[in-house]
Amino acid sequence: MSLEIFTDSAANIPGEKVKAMDINVIPCSYELGGKIVRCPLTPEEFDGREFYDLLRNKAVVRTSMTNTHDFEVNFEQALQKGCDILYISISSGISGTYNAARIAAEELREKYPERRIETFDSMGAGLGIGLLVMRAAEYRAQGMSLDEILARLNADRAGLCEYFTVDDLMHLSRGGRVSEIAAVMGTVLNIKPLLRGDEEGKIVVYSKLRGRKKAIAAIAKEYKDKVVDAQNQTIAISHGDCLEDAQKLAEMVMEIAPPKELIISMHEPYTGIHVGPGMLSLFFIGSSR
């Protein structure tokens, strides 16, 4: 039985991977100036400089959740072809997208009782989702059943590491991650928070350092301490229009434990709204989250 793998544009997967691995991407969206803007399906289609300049200039941008109808429309195209479905979502700890997809799946199971429709919560964001989606596509190519793929993804998710820092705490303040007072004081004192995706799929501040260089070095140290089997995995770096810092982090990663493949990508807009320009993140599978 054929299996179609779905995710959404928050997964930030490079276009060449989407095409080569036969991944279906559903666009997220955001609100700008009272209008709904569809996010690009892949980072290559995304003008990151323009988007992050909007945030630098204090534009009011809000996320807009993908609704159940959008999932139904996309899923049904695959179901009508006789395919089963695996959808891998952004973390339910930071978005209602997973729940919208789950409701769509429940409704479509009644209409297509002979088909399997599985929704999988990545408990991640950005290329954290993307790493799991690409692994699912590799498992499918290896001939694994849907149950085998889900079992592998559960194990991978348990070790999904997502570490990042931001340049301006005010974006996190607007997203409710830190208080406005803490954001103002942190900005004045040049405090750079280190954040991670926790065991519940939520974004938490776990350390604070003074200065950008120390923050980047701390992310590299997390990689050194936690990465497993680097030579056989894809590792990803995304950035909020700060390519030079991304390249510095990539050099550190290559010195510590060179991976099979290293992806550097502009960070997508859906979660980019909350972390802002200057965000720098590292994604890999480690010994624990």
Short mmCIF file of N, CA, C and O in Angstrom, two decimals, residues 6-12 26-29 39 63-66 71 87-102 119-130 132-133 157 160 162 177 200-203 267-274 283 289:
data_model
loop_
_atom_site.label_atom_id
_atom_site.label_comp_id
_atom_site.label_asym_id
_atom_site.label_seq_id
_atom_site.Cartn_x
_atom_site.Cartn_y
_atom_site.Cartn_z
N PHE A 6 3.03 13.82 4.71
CA PHE A 6 2.66 15.24 4.72
C PHE A 6 3.34 15.95 5.89
O PHE A 6 3.57 15.37 6.95
N THR A 7 3.64 17.21 5.69
CA THR A 7 4.02 18.10 6.77
C THR A 7 3.55 19.49 6.37
O THR A 7 2.78 19.63 5.41
N ASP A 8 3.97 20.52 7.10
CA ASP A 8 3.62 21.88 6.69
C ASP A 8 4.88 22.70 6.52
O ASP A 8 5.99 22.25 6.84
N SER A 9 4.73 23.90 6.02
CA SER A 9 5.89 24.70 5.66
C SER A 9 6.74 25.12 6.85
O SER A 9 7.89 25.53 6.68
N ALA A 10 6.21 24.98 8.07
CA ALA A 10 7.00 25.27 9.25
C ALA A 10 8.17 24.30 9.39
O ALA A 10 9.13 24.58 10.12
N ALA A 11 8.14 23.18 8.67
CA ALA A 11 9.23 22.20 8.73
C ALA A 11 10.50 22.70 8.05
O ALA A 11 11.58 22.13 8.26
N ASN A 12 10.37 23.72 7.18
CA ASN A 12 11.55 24.40 6.64
C ASN A 12 12.47 23.48 5.81
O ASN A 12 13.68 23.68 5.77
N ILE A 26 2.12 21.40 3.19
CA ILE A 26 0.93 22.25 3.27
C ILE A 26 1.38 23.62 3.79
O ILE A 26 2.09 23.70 4.80
N PRO A 27 1.00 24.71 3.14
CA PRO A 27 1.49 26.03 3.58
C PRO A 27 0.86 26.50 4.88
O PRO A 27 -0.35 26.37 5.09
N CYS A 28 1.69 27.02 5.77
CA CYS A 28 1.21 27.78 6.93
C CYS A 28 0.89 29.19 6.43
O CYS A 28 1.07 29.51 5.26
N SER A 29 0.46 30.05 7.33
CA SER A 29 0.17 31.42 6.93
C SER A 29 0.35 32.36 8.11
O SER A 29 0.42 31.95 9.27
N CYS A 39 2.63 31.22 3.65
CA CYS A 39 4.08 31.02 3.75
C CYS A 39 4.58 30.24 2.54
O CYS A 39 3.88 29.37 2.02
N THR A 63 0.84 35.05 13.58
CA THR A 63 0.63 33.75 12.95
C THR A 63 -0.87 33.50 12.76
O THR A 63 -1.70 34.02 13.50
N SER A 64 -1.18 32.69 11.76
CA SER A 64 -2.56 32.30 11.48
C SER A 64 -2.58 30.79 11.33
O SER A 64 -1.93 30.24 10.44
N MET A 65 -3.30 30.11 12.21
CA MET A 65 -3.26 28.65 12.24
C MET A 65 -3.90 28.02 11.01
O MET A 65 -4.93 28.48 10.53
N THR A 66 -3.26 26.97 10.50
CA THR A 66 -3.84 26.20 9.40
C THR A 66 -5.13 25.54 9.90
O THR A 66 -5.15 24.93 10.96
N PHE A 71 -6.47 20.93 5.80
CA PHE A 71 -5.95 19.57 5.94
C PHE A 71 -6.83 18.57 5.20
O PHE A 71 -6.33 17.67 4.52
N TYR A 87 0.98 12.32 8.61
CA TYR A 87 1.21 13.76 8.72
C TYR A 87 2.05 14.03 9.96
O TYR A 87 1.72 13.59 11.06
N ILE A 88 3.15 14.78 9.79
CA ILE A 88 4.05 15.12 10.89
C ILE A 88 3.96 16.62 11.11
O ILE A 88 4.27 17.41 10.21
N SER A 89 3.54 17.01 12.31
CA SER A 89 3.18 18.41 12.57
C SER A 89 4.19 19.15 13.41
O SER A 89 5.05 18.56 14.08
N ILE A 90 4.05 20.47 13.43
CA ILE A 90 4.72 21.31 14.40
C ILE A 90 4.23 20.92 15.80
O ILE A 90 3.13 20.38 15.95
N SER A 91 5.04 21.17 16.81
CA SER A 91 4.70 20.76 18.17
C SER A 91 3.35 21.28 18.63
O SER A 91 3.03 22.46 18.46
N SER A 92 2.58 20.38 19.23
CA SER A 92 1.30 20.80 19.82
C SER A 92 1.53 21.69 21.04
O SER A 92 0.60 22.35 21.51
N GLY A 93 2.77 21.71 21.53
CA GLY A 93 3.08 22.56 22.68
C GLY A 93 3.20 24.03 22.34
O GLY A 93 3.20 24.88 23.23
N ILE A 94 3.29 24.35 21.03
CA ILE A 94 3.43 25.75 20.63
C ILE A 94 2.42 26.18 19.57
O ILE A 94 2.37 27.34 19.20
N SER A 95 1.62 25.25 19.07
CA SER A 95 0.67 25.58 18.02
C SER A 95 -0.53 24.65 18.08
O SER A 95 -0.43 23.49 18.49
N GLY A 96 -1.68 25.16 17.63
CA GLY A 96 -2.89 24.34 17.55
C GLY A 96 -3.00 23.58 16.24
O GLY A 96 -4.01 22.91 15.99
N THR A 97 -1.97 23.66 15.40
CA THR A 97 -2.00 23.01 14.09
C THR A 97 -2.21 21.51 14.19
O THR A 97 -2.98 20.92 13.43
N TYR A 98 -1.51 20.87 15.13
CA TYR A 98 -1.63 19.42 15.27
C TYR A 98 -3.08 19.02 15.56
O TYR A 98 -3.60 18.06 14.98
N ASN A 99 -3.73 19.77 16.41
CA ASN A 99 -5.12 19.43 16.76
C ASN A 99 -6.05 19.60 15.57
O ASN A 99 -6.96 18.79 15.35
N ALA A 100 -5.80 20.64 14.74
CA ALA A 100 -6.61 20.83 13.53
C ALA A 100 -6.45 19.65 12.58
O ALA A 100 -7.42 19.17 11.99
N ALA A 101 -5.21 19.17 12.44
CA ALA A 101 -4.96 18.01 11.57
C ALA A 101 -5.59 16.75 12.14
O ALA A 101 -6.13 15.91 11.40
N ARG A 102 -5.55 16.61 13.46
CA ARG A 102 -6.13 15.43 14.10
C ARG A 102 -7.65 15.37 13.87
O ARG A 102 -8.21 14.30 13.59
N THR A 119 -1.59 10.98 12.41
CA THR A 119 -1.02 12.30 12.70
C THR A 119 0.03 12.13 13.78
O THR A 119 -0.23 11.51 14.82
N PHE A 120 1.21 12.68 13.54
CA PHE A 120 2.33 12.51 14.47
C PHE A 120 2.81 13.87 14.92
O PHE A 120 3.18 14.72 14.11
N ASP A 121 2.81 14.08 16.23
CA ASP A 121 3.27 15.34 16.83
C ASP A 121 4.79 15.31 16.93
O ASP A 121 5.35 14.54 17.71
N SER A 122 5.47 16.16 16.16
CA SER A 122 6.93 16.16 16.17
C SER A 122 7.50 16.65 17.50
O SER A 122 8.65 16.36 17.83
N MET A 123 6.70 17.42 18.25
CA MET A 123 7.15 18.09 19.46
C MET A 123 8.36 18.98 19.15
O MET A 123 9.22 19.22 20.00
N GLY A 124 8.39 19.46 17.90
CA GLY A 124 9.49 20.30 17.46
C GLY A 124 8.99 21.47 16.64
O GLY A 124 7.79 21.67 16.44
N ALA A 125 9.94 22.24 16.15
CA ALA A 125 9.63 23.39 15.30
C ALA A 125 10.72 23.52 14.25
O ALA A 125 11.81 22.97 14.40
N GLY A 126 10.42 24.26 13.18
CA GLY A 126 11.41 24.49 12.15
C GLY A 126 12.01 23.19 11.63
O GLY A 126 11.31 22.20 11.43
N LEU A 127 13.32 23.18 11.46
CA LEU A 127 13.98 21.99 10.94
C LEU A 127 14.01 20.84 11.94
O LEU A 127 14.41 19.73 11.58
N GLY A 128 13.56 21.08 13.17
CA GLY A 128 13.34 19.97 14.09
C GLY A 128 12.24 19.07 13.55
O GLY A 128 12.34 17.84 13.58
N ILE A 129 11.17 19.69 13.05
CA ILE A 129 10.12 18.93 12.34
C ILE A 129 10.73 18.30 11.09
O ILE A 129 10.54 17.12 10.80
N GLY A 130 11.47 19.13 10.35
CA GLY A 130 12.03 18.69 9.08
C GLY A 130 12.90 17.46 9.19
O GLY A 130 12.83 16.56 8.34
N LEU A 132 12.64 15.01 11.31
CA LEU A 132 11.78 13.83 11.48
C LEU A 132 11.05 13.48 10.19
O LEU A 132 10.89 12.30 9.85
N VAL A 133 10.62 14.49 9.45
CA VAL A 133 9.94 14.24 8.17
C VAL A 133 10.89 13.55 7.20
O VAL A 133 10.51 12.57 6.53
N ARG A 157 12.19 11.10 18.04
CA ARG A 157 11.63 12.27 18.73
C ARG A 157 12.16 12.37 20.16
O ARG A 157 12.39 13.48 20.66
N LEU A 160 15.31 14.28 19.90
CA LEU A 160 15.35 15.46 19.05
C LEU A 160 15.85 16.67 19.84
O LEU A 160 15.23 17.12 20.79
N GLU A 162 16.90 20.63 19.88
CA GLU A 162 16.68 21.92 19.23
C GLU A 162 17.21 23.01 20.16
O GLU A 162 16.63 23.27 21.21
N ARG A 177 7.14 34.52 25.85
CA ARG A 177 8.19 33.65 26.37
C ARG A 177 8.95 34.29 27.53
O ARG A 177 9.46 33.59 28.39
N GLU A 200 8.10 18.32 26.60
CA GLU A 200 6.68 18.49 26.29
C GLU A 200 6.46 19.24 24.98
O GLU A 200 5.34 19.59 24.63
N GLY A 201 7.55 19.46 24.25
CA GLY A 201 7.44 20.16 22.97
C GLY A 201 7.25 21.65 23.10
O GLY A 201 6.81 22.31 22.16
N LYS A 202 7.58 22.20 24.26
CA LYS A 202 7.47 23.64 24.47
C LYS A 202 8.86 24.27 24.39
O LYS A 202 9.88 23.61 24.60
N ILE A 203 8.88 25.56 24.07
CA ILE A 203 10.14 26.29 24.00
C ILE A 203 10.42 26.92 25.35
O ILE A 203 9.59 27.66 25.88
N HIS A 267 15.54 30.67 8.22
CA HIS A 267 14.45 30.16 9.05
C HIS A 267 13.10 30.66 8.54
O HIS A 267 12.93 31.84 8.25
N GLU A 268 12.15 29.76 8.46
CA GLU A 268 10.83 30.05 7.87
C GLU A 268 10.06 31.10 8.69
O GLU A 268 10.34 31.32 9.87
N PRO A 269 9.06 31.73 8.08
CA PRO A 269 8.37 32.85 8.74
C PRO A 269 7.38 32.48 9.84
O PRO A 269 7.15 33.30 10.73
N TYR A 270 6.79 31.29 9.79
CA TYR A 270 5.71 30.98 10.72
C TYR A 270 6.16 31.05 12.18
O TYR A 270 5.49 31.65 13.02
N THR A 271 7.30 30.45 12.48
CA THR A 271 7.85 30.59 13.83
C THR A 271 8.89 31.70 13.90
O THR A 271 9.24 32.16 14.98
N GLY A 272 9.36 32.15 12.73
CA GLY A 272 10.30 33.26 12.69
C GLY A 272 9.73 34.53 13.29
O GLY A 272 10.46 35.37 13.82
N ILE A 273 8.41 34.67 13.21
CA ILE A 273 7.73 35.83 13.81
C ILE A 273 8.07 35.94 15.29
O ILE A 273 8.27 37.04 15.81
N HIS A 274 8.15 34.81 15.98
CA HIS A 274 8.30 34.81 17.44
C HIS A 274 9.75 34.90 17.90
O HIS A 274 10.00 35.27 19.06
N PHE A 283 19.75 21.86 15.04
CA PHE A 283 18.85 20.71 15.20
C PHE A 283 19.62 19.42 14.91
O PHE A 283 20.30 19.30 13.88
N ARG A 289 16.60 14.80 24.72
CA ARG A 289 16.18 16.14 24.26
C ARG A 289 16.91 17.22 25.04
O ARG A 289 17.36 17.00 26.15
#
